Amino acid sequence: MDIGSFQGRLEALRVGAISDIGAAADLDALADVETRILGRKGELKSVMGGIGALPAEDRPKVGALANPVREAIESAIETRREVLGTAALEMRLLAEREDVTLPGRSLWRGGLHPIRETEREIARIFGQFGFVVVESPEVETDALNFEALNIPADHPARDLWDTIYVQPPTGTPEAPPDEEPRWLLRTHTSPGQIRAMRATEPPIRILTPGRCYRYEAVDASHGFEFFQVEGLMVDEDTSMGTLRGLLDAFAHAMFGAGRPTRFRPGYYPFTEPSVAFDIQCVVCDGSGCPACGRSGWMTILGAGMVHPVVLRNGGIDPERYQGFAFGMGTDRITMLRYAIRDIRAFLANDLRFLEGFPA
Ligand code: PHE
């Protein structure tokens, strides 16, 4: 064999290889071609094996002939590999394509607790009349929960509130300056009235929502832990008429326009006169049913003109200002809104119950 025919064999190998590489349909086929030609026992190896048959003076030229052939084949494989790789990726993308125009699967968004939702609705309605929400603590002093509200220690009206007394909380910032405070869990949100009057000057229009506690036997309509919303308005020109108009607007916004309402005489030591505010029964529309004790009416809150003693305890001059206050049971209002029969459902944390309310 001479160097010329050696070169011819290399050239034939190159041409065949380039065409096979171009014909490889996918990456696997290309890998086969690569092994067949460049592999350890491949065609290039076997052509090179013919080197021994060359005359000795021709052998040094072999490298100069073979290297460009090898490089040409390698670069053809590389190019083809890129082309096939991109095509494979595109095929995969087509096959795995997501239709982003399909409607998604909906997920429950979570919702407010029904008590919270009712508190917000109450705040929204009174907010339209300029009432703002303020906070008042659940751990309270006897002085604010009772004394400042015109309920002295020996007063029989204390029997209205079965009270849970507690150890003094540590680090409580607000122990009043007077004698050693007696601590309790507030039995109503009314101490919030005193705090609001002491914190600001009239005119005052506030709501204080929150938890209250009484030493109660728990049943379907009584919890030892329950919710109230207190309202207080103090100004130079407030009357029972203002109170009635405001409560009517509230009852109509909450329970439907046109629902009849009434005031009944009531008693609270911190208001004078005092009333119970009733709405016509939302179950029987007044004809009388078990839900309203066959009376046709349901009491939704207690109210009255703020007692002058209470105004004075709040640092307000009763000669110049009057005001009214009201306190409603948030649990009861929520039960009426959603026809819930058992107050215990609110704090039982049963998700099947809680998920039933609008988000
Ligand atoms: N604090 C009273 C109660 O818990 C309700 C009330 C509030 C009555 C404000 C009159 C004025 O029963």
Tab-separated table of C-alpha atoms and ligand atoms in Angstrom:
chain	number	residue	atom	x	y	z
A	1	MET	CA	0.000	0.000	0.000
A	2	ASP	CA	1.239	3.471	-0.720
A	3	ILE	CA	0.423	6.768	0.883
A	4	GLY	CA	-1.954	7.692	-1.961
A	5	SER	CA	-4.265	4.728	-1.421
A	6	PHE	CA	-4.095	5.292	2.325
A	7	GLN	CA	-5.282	8.824	1.748
A	8	GLY	CA	-8.043	7.459	-0.511
A	9	ARG	CA	-9.304	5.161	2.217
A	10	LEU	CA	-9.324	8.011	4.711
A	11	GLU	CA	-11.269	10.182	2.314
A	12	ALA	CA	-13.827	7.459	1.683
A	13	LEU	CA	-14.186	7.031	5.422
A	14	ARG	CA	-14.770	10.764	5.849
A	15	VAL	CA	-17.399	10.978	3.129
A	16	GLY	CA	-19.275	7.897	4.397
A	17	ALA	CA	-19.122	9.141	7.970
A	18	ILE	CA	-20.426	12.598	7.158
A	19	SER	CA	-23.394	11.147	5.309
A	20	ASP	CA	-24.177	8.632	8.081
A	21	ILE	CA	-24.010	11.408	10.666
A	22	GLY	CA	-26.412	13.519	8.658
A	23	ALA	CA	-28.758	10.536	8.371
A	24	ALA	CA	-28.813	9.777	12.108
A	25	ALA	CA	-32.446	10.368	13.108
A	26	ASP	CA	-31.986	10.793	16.841
A	27	LEU	CA	-29.352	11.040	19.538
A	28	ASP	CA	-29.194	7.264	20.043
A	29	ALA	CA	-28.601	6.607	16.345
A	30	LEU	CA	-25.923	9.306	16.341
A	31	ALA	CA	-24.167	7.698	19.286
A	32	ASP	CA	-24.137	4.388	17.376
A	33	VAL	CA	-22.582	6.057	14.341
A	34	GLU	CA	-19.968	7.684	16.570
A	35	THR	CA	-18.957	4.370	18.141
A	36	ARG	CA	-18.907	2.600	14.814
A	37	ILE	CA	-16.521	5.129	13.278
A	38	LEU	CA	-14.453	6.607	16.097
A	39	GLY	CA	-14.757	3.874	18.730
A	40	ARG	CA	-11.929	1.770	20.102
A	41	LYS	CA	-12.643	-0.896	17.454
A	42	GLY	CA	-14.074	1.581	14.966
A	43	GLU	CA	-13.518	2.146	11.274
A	44	LEU	CA	-10.964	4.902	11.708
A	45	LYS	CA	-8.921	2.615	13.934
A	46	SER	CA	-8.972	-0.101	11.315
A	47	VAL	CA	-7.889	2.249	8.496
A	48	MET	CA	-5.054	3.430	10.728
A	49	GLY	CA	-4.143	-0.213	11.268
A	50	GLY	CA	-3.030	-0.232	7.631
A	51	ILE	CA	-0.136	2.046	8.564
A	52	GLY	CA	2.180	-0.917	8.956
A	53	ALA	CA	1.843	-1.685	5.249
A	54	LEU	CA	3.251	1.717	4.252
A	55	PRO	CA	6.818	2.262	3.282
A	56	ALA	CA	8.829	3.566	6.247
A	57	GLU	CA	9.475	7.010	4.750
A	58	ASP	CA	5.707	7.615	4.309
A	59	ARG	CA	4.677	6.829	7.877
A	60	PRO	CA	5.420	10.301	9.402
A	61	LYS	CA	2.924	11.834	6.980
A	62	VAL	CA	0.087	9.717	8.260
A	63	GLY	CA	-0.710	11.956	11.191
A	64	ALA	CA	-0.991	15.030	8.973
A	65	LEU	CA	-3.520	13.181	6.794
A	66	ALA	CA	-5.548	11.466	9.520
A	67	ASN	CA	-5.956	14.328	12.005
A	68	PRO	CA	-8.031	16.627	9.777
A	69	VAL	CA	-10.282	13.667	8.920
A	70	ARG	CA	-10.852	12.858	12.582
A	71	GLU	CA	-11.501	16.491	13.385
A	72	ALA	CA	-13.953	16.867	10.511
A	73	ILE	CA	-15.896	13.810	11.686
A	74	GLU	CA	-15.894	14.955	15.321
A	75	SER	CA	-17.137	18.385	14.466
A	76	ALA	CA	-19.885	16.939	12.221
A	77	ILE	CA	-21.015	14.766	15.160
A	78	GLU	CA	-21.002	17.731	17.503
A	79	THR	CA	-23.097	19.838	15.142
A	80	ARG	CA	-25.545	17.019	14.512
A	81	ARG	CA	-25.801	16.373	18.252
A	82	GLU	CA	-26.803	19.958	18.886
A	83	VAL	CA	-29.424	19.874	16.149
A	84	LEU	CA	-30.898	16.609	17.392
A	85	GLY	CA	-30.774	17.792	21.019
A	86	THR	CA	-32.749	20.946	20.276
A	87	ALA	CA	-35.287	18.980	18.282
A	88	ALA	CA	-35.704	16.461	21.121
A	89	LEU	CA	-36.271	19.286	23.598
A	90	GLU	CA	-38.857	20.845	21.350
A	91	MET	CA	-40.642	17.531	20.979
A	92	ARG	CA	-40.699	17.143	24.745
A	93	LEU	CA	-42.005	20.654	25.262
A	94	LEU	CA	-44.762	19.974	22.765
A	95	ALA	CA	-45.673	16.702	24.426
A	96	GLU	CA	-45.666	18.104	27.964
A	97	ARG	CA	-47.400	21.309	27.081
A	98	GLU	CA	-49.728	22.857	29.736
A	99	ASP	CA	-52.901	24.475	28.544
A	100	VAL	CA	-52.722	27.652	30.600
A	101	THR	CA	-56.100	28.754	29.294
A	102	LEU	CA	-57.891	25.967	31.213
A	103	PRO	CA	-59.761	27.271	34.265
A	104	GLY	CA	-57.886	26.528	37.508
A	105	ARG	CA	-59.106	24.368	40.351
A	106	SER	CA	-60.552	26.526	43.095
A	107	LEU	CA	-59.216	26.367	46.621
A	108	TRP	CA	-61.171	27.321	49.773
A	109	ARG	CA	-59.880	30.794	50.610
A	110	GLY	CA	-60.384	30.497	54.314
A	111	GLY	CA	-62.833	32.726	56.092
A	112	LEU	CA	-63.397	34.847	59.133
A	113	HIS	CA	-64.809	33.247	62.233
A	114	PRO	CA	-68.563	34.019	62.247
A	115	ILE	CA	-68.188	36.019	65.475
A	116	ARG	CA	-65.433	38.114	63.919
A	117	GLU	CA	-67.514	38.565	60.816
A	118	THR	CA	-70.461	39.830	62.877
A	119	GLU	CA	-68.169	42.183	64.824
A	120	ARG	CA	-66.986	43.629	61.536
A	121	GLU	CA	-70.523	44.059	60.275
A	122	ILE	CA	-71.519	45.808	63.522
A	123	ALA	CA	-68.490	48.085	63.250
A	124	ARG	CA	-69.287	48.796	59.610
A	125	ILE	CA	-72.856	49.821	60.396
A	126	PHE	CA	-72.012	52.037	63.385
A	127	GLY	CA	-68.996	53.296	61.475
A	128	GLN	CA	-71.406	55.016	59.129
A	129	PHE	CA	-72.477	57.094	62.129
A	130	GLY	CA	-68.944	58.000	63.092
A	131	PHE	CA	-68.285	55.295	65.707
A	132	VAL	CA	-64.722	54.004	65.908
A	133	VAL	CA	-63.535	50.721	67.393
A	134	VAL	CA	-61.303	50.823	70.486
A	135	GLU	CA	-59.797	47.995	72.529
A	136	SER	CA	-60.328	47.343	76.199
A	137	PRO	CA	-58.665	44.615	78.270
A	138	GLU	CA	-60.300	41.303	79.191
A	139	VAL	CA	-58.528	41.166	82.552
A	140	GLU	CA	-60.041	44.076	84.438
A	141	THR	CA	-60.187	45.567	87.900
A	142	ASP	CA	-63.211	45.426	90.155
A	143	ALA	CA	-62.925	49.223	90.199
A	144	LEU	CA	-63.611	49.583	86.474
A	145	ASN	CA	-65.814	46.554	85.874
A	146	PHE	CA	-68.132	47.504	88.796
A	147	GLU	CA	-67.348	50.463	91.056
A	148	ALA	CA	-66.883	53.126	88.385
A	149	LEU	CA	-70.046	51.847	86.730
A	150	ASN	CA	-72.060	52.716	89.822
A	151	ILE	CA	-72.116	49.168	91.202
A	152	PRO	CA	-70.666	49.319	94.752
A	153	ALA	CA	-69.326	46.188	96.407
A	154	ASP	CA	-72.419	45.590	98.519
A	155	HIS	CA	-74.925	46.429	95.797
A	156	PRO	CA	-77.407	43.660	94.976
A	157	ALA	CA	-77.009	44.444	91.264
A	158	ARG	CA	-73.731	42.529	91.472
A	159	ASP	CA	-75.857	39.432	91.387
A	160	LEU	CA	-76.537	40.196	87.730
A	161	TRP	CA	-72.952	39.275	86.953
A	162	ASP	CA	-71.517	36.014	88.256
A	163	THR	CA	-67.924	36.976	88.318
A	164	ILE	CA	-64.682	35.069	87.842
A	165	TYR	CA	-61.984	36.659	90.011
A	166	VAL	CA	-58.331	36.046	89.183
A	167	GLN	CA	-54.862	36.497	90.645
A	168	PRO	CA	-53.266	39.838	89.763
A	169	PRO	CA	-51.589	39.462	86.373
A	170	THR	CA	-47.861	40.113	86.491
A	171	GLY	CA	-46.538	43.123	84.636
A	172	THR	CA	-49.964	44.635	84.082
A	173	PRO	CA	-49.243	48.251	83.243
A	174	GLU	CA	-52.530	49.758	84.269
A	175	ALA	CA	-53.121	49.048	87.938
A	176	PRO	CA	-55.120	52.078	89.061
A	177	PRO	CA	-53.491	54.293	91.664
A	178	ASP	CA	-56.182	53.730	94.317
A	179	GLU	CA	-56.085	50.909	96.790
A	180	GLU	CA	-54.887	47.382	96.020
A	181	PRO	CA	-56.841	46.396	92.890
A	182	ARG	CA	-58.975	43.294	92.789
A	183	TRP	CA	-58.650	41.575	89.439
A	184	LEU	CA	-61.323	39.770	87.511
A	185	LEU	CA	-62.246	38.691	84.017
A	186	ARG	CA	-64.544	41.422	82.743
A	187	THR	CA	-68.175	40.370	82.952
A	188	HIS	CA	-69.166	42.827	80.243
A	189	THR	CA	-67.516	45.317	77.900
A	190	SER	CA	-68.902	48.270	79.895
A	191	PRO	CA	-65.590	49.060	81.684
A	192	GLY	CA	-64.512	50.110	78.184
A	193	GLN	CA	-66.873	53.079	78.625
A	194	ILE	CA	-64.881	54.378	81.596
A	195	ARG	CA	-61.562	53.810	79.842
A	196	ALA	CA	-62.780	55.655	76.755
A	197	MET	CA	-64.154	58.592	78.763
A	198	ARG	CA	-60.921	58.903	80.719
A	199	ALA	CA	-58.796	58.666	77.586
A	200	THR	CA	-60.512	61.306	75.471
A	201	GLU	CA	-62.656	64.418	75.561
A	202	PRO	CA	-66.240	64.507	74.265
A	203	PRO	CA	-67.610	64.229	71.665
A	204	ILE	CA	-67.120	60.473	71.952
A	205	ARG	CA	-68.452	57.772	69.629
A	206	ILE	CA	-66.807	54.420	70.266
A	207	LEU	CA	-67.398	50.693	70.035
A	208	THR	CA	-65.490	48.149	72.114
A	209	PRO	CA	-65.934	44.570	70.935
A	210	GLY	CA	-64.475	41.592	72.735
A	211	ARG	CA	-64.618	38.579	75.010
A	212	CYS	CA	-66.365	38.585	78.366
A	213	TYR	CA	-66.564	35.968	81.072
A	214	ARG	CA	-69.146	34.940	83.630
A	215	TYR	CA	-69.399	32.093	86.044
A	216	GLU	CA	-72.261	30.457	84.160
A	217	ALA	CA	-73.656	26.987	83.802
A	218	VAL	CA	-72.961	26.349	80.121
A	219	ASP	CA	-75.842	25.334	77.873
A	220	ALA	CA	-77.023	25.977	74.310
A	221	SER	CA	-77.558	29.678	74.973
A	222	HIS	CA	-75.028	30.454	77.754
A	223	GLY	CA	-71.263	30.330	77.603
A	224	PHE	CA	-68.889	31.189	80.448
A	225	GLU	CA	-66.845	32.875	77.717
A	226	PHE	CA	-68.793	34.963	75.231
A	227	PHE	CA	-68.636	38.137	73.159
A	228	GLN	CA	-70.095	41.605	73.500
A	229	VAL	CA	-69.918	44.857	71.601
A	230	GLU	CA	-70.253	47.993	73.702
A	231	GLY	CA	-71.230	51.312	72.217
A	232	LEU	CA	-70.865	54.731	73.824
A	233	MET	CA	-71.784	58.160	72.587
A	234	VAL	CA	-71.187	61.289	74.683
A	235	ASP	CA	-71.992	64.733	73.372
A	236	GLU	CA	-73.786	67.976	74.292
A	237	ASP	CA	-77.055	67.056	72.712
A	238	THR	CA	-77.832	63.341	72.922
A	239	SER	CA	-81.147	61.868	73.981
A	240	MET	CA	-83.176	58.670	74.108
A	241	GLY	CA	-84.429	59.772	70.686
A	242	THR	CA	-80.888	59.741	69.245
A	243	LEU	CA	-80.367	56.319	70.809
A	244	ARG	CA	-83.592	54.906	69.392
A	245	GLY	CA	-82.939	56.255	65.912
A	246	LEU	CA	-79.420	54.850	65.906
A	247	LEU	CA	-80.510	51.412	67.148
A	248	ASP	CA	-83.330	51.265	64.600
A	249	ALA	CA	-80.853	52.012	61.831
A	250	PHE	CA	-78.617	49.260	63.196
A	251	ALA	CA	-81.434	46.704	63.482
A	252	HIS	CA	-82.604	47.425	59.952
A	253	ALA	CA	-79.123	47.191	58.480
A	254	MET	CA	-78.442	43.943	60.331
A	255	PHE	CA	-81.817	42.181	60.150
A	256	GLY	CA	-83.574	43.789	57.194
A	257	ALA	CA	-85.291	47.088	56.518
A	258	GLY	CA	-88.680	47.475	58.110
A	259	ARG	CA	-88.221	44.948	60.916
A	260	PRO	CA	-90.243	46.307	63.866
A	261	THR	CA	-88.332	47.242	67.026
A	262	ARG	CA	-89.287	48.326	70.525
A	263	PHE	CA	-87.886	49.684	73.761
A	264	ARG	CA	-88.872	47.980	77.001
A	265	PRO	CA	-88.021	49.363	80.424
A	266	GLY	CA	-84.886	47.756	81.821
A	267	TYR	CA	-82.493	48.127	84.683
A	268	TYR	CA	-78.744	48.715	84.737
A	269	PRO	CA	-76.963	50.641	87.491
A	270	PHE	CA	-74.841	52.552	84.972
A	271	THR	CA	-77.682	53.874	82.790
A	272	GLU	CA	-80.758	55.908	83.698
A	273	PRO	CA	-83.242	55.391	82.244
A	274	SER	CA	-82.394	51.884	81.052
A	275	VAL	CA	-84.044	49.863	78.322
A	276	ALA	CA	-83.992	46.522	76.608
A	277	PHE	CA	-84.049	46.845	72.823
A	278	ASP	CA	-86.122	44.185	71.067
A	279	ILE	CA	-86.580	43.291	67.438
A	280	GLN	CA	-89.558	41.407	66.107
A	281	CYS	CA	-88.729	37.691	66.144
A	282	VAL	CA	-86.737	36.839	63.007
A	283	VAL	CA	-87.972	33.239	63.087
A	284	CYS	CA	-91.768	33.704	63.265
A	285	ASP	CA	-92.078	37.397	62.288
A	286	GLY	CA	-93.986	38.143	65.451
A	287	SER	CA	-96.593	35.414	65.563
A	288	GLY	CA	-94.926	33.646	68.488
A	289	CYS	CA	-92.688	30.563	68.410
A	290	PRO	CA	-90.329	28.629	70.682
A	291	ALA	CA	-87.368	30.792	69.566
A	292	CYS	CA	-88.937	33.954	71.018
A	293	GLY	CA	-90.647	32.313	73.997
A	294	ARG	CA	-93.973	32.824	72.148
A	295	SER	CA	-93.715	36.567	72.702
A	296	GLY	CA	-93.006	37.521	69.086
A	297	TRP	CA	-89.999	39.630	70.222
A	298	MET	CA	-86.307	39.033	70.753
A	299	THR	CA	-84.067	41.156	72.964
A	300	ILE	CA	-80.787	41.941	71.212
A	301	LEU	CA	-79.208	44.477	73.561
A	302	GLY	CA	-79.382	46.540	76.731
A	303	ALA	CA	-79.017	50.314	76.631
A	304	GLY	CA	-79.766	53.613	78.312
A	305	MET	CA	-78.605	57.144	79.026
A	306	VAL	CA	-75.241	57.118	80.797
A	307	HIS	CA	-75.773	57.670	84.544
A	308	PRO	CA	-74.369	61.040	85.736
A	309	VAL	CA	-72.285	59.228	88.351
A	310	VAL	CA	-70.673	57.209	85.560
A	311	LEU	CA	-69.962	60.334	83.505
A	312	ARG	CA	-68.313	61.887	86.536
A	313	ASN	CA	-66.273	58.714	87.136
A	314	GLY	CA	-65.133	59.051	83.551
A	315	GLY	CA	-64.021	62.631	84.178
A	316	ILE	CA	-66.897	64.201	82.255
A	317	ASP	CA	-69.124	67.031	83.496
A	318	PRO	CA	-72.740	65.770	83.519
A	319	GLU	CA	-74.034	69.343	83.574
A	320	ARG	CA	-72.592	69.894	80.145
A	321	TYR	CA	-72.668	66.474	78.505
A	322	GLN	CA	-74.986	63.537	78.293
A	323	GLY	CA	-74.593	60.294	76.475
A	324	PHE	CA	-75.962	56.865	75.919
A	325	ALA	CA	-74.467	53.412	75.997
A	326	PHE	CA	-75.541	50.046	74.704
A	327	GLY	CA	-74.194	46.530	74.993
A	328	MET	CA	-75.080	43.627	72.743
A	329	GLY	CA	-74.264	39.948	72.746
A	330	THR	CA	-72.288	39.223	69.606
A	331	ASP	CA	-72.927	35.482	69.943
A	332	ARG	CA	-76.676	35.988	70.031
A	333	ILE	CA	-76.683	38.312	67.042
A	334	THR	CA	-74.539	35.859	65.079
A	335	MET	CA	-76.892	33.007	66.035
A	336	LEU	CA	-79.851	35.012	64.732
A	337	ARG	CA	-78.078	35.954	61.500
A	338	TYR	CA	-77.125	32.384	60.624
A	339	ALA	CA	-79.813	30.389	62.460
A	340	ILE	CA	-77.247	28.747	64.753
A	341	ARG	CA	-78.882	26.888	67.619
A	342	ASP	CA	-76.003	26.242	69.984
A	343	ILE	CA	-73.642	28.927	71.307
A	344	ARG	CA	-71.042	26.252	72.067
A	345	ALA	CA	-70.426	25.817	68.329
A	346	PHE	CA	-68.482	29.105	68.230
A	347	LEU	CA	-65.632	27.935	70.435
A	348	ALA	CA	-65.629	24.219	69.633
A	349	ASN	CA	-63.238	24.683	66.672
A	350	ASP	CA	-65.029	22.134	64.524
A	351	LEU	CA	-63.881	22.958	60.988
A	352	ARG	CA	-67.030	21.471	59.451
A	353	PHE	CA	-68.952	24.231	61.240
A	354	LEU	CA	-66.455	27.021	60.583
A	355	GLU	CA	-66.073	26.268	56.866
A	356	GLY	CA	-69.776	26.898	56.377
A	357	PHE	CA	-69.403	30.667	56.553
A	358	PRO	CA	-68.668	33.110	53.742
A	359	ALA	CA	-65.060	34.131	53.261
B	1	PHE	N1	-73.261	45.763	80.315
B	1	PHE	C1	-74.630	45.301	80.183
B	1	PHE	C2	-74.660	43.793	80.280
B	1	PHE	O1	-73.667	43.159	80.105
B	1	PHE	C3	-75.230	45.752	78.870
B	1	PHE	C4	-75.363	47.232	78.777
B	1	PHE	C5	-74.349	48.000	78.231
B	1	PHE	C6	-76.494	47.861	79.220
B	1	PHE	C7	-74.483	49.371	78.158
B	1	PHE	C8	-76.653	49.228	79.156
B	1	PHE	C9	-75.620	49.976	78.598
B	1	PHE	O2	-75.666	43.183	80.546
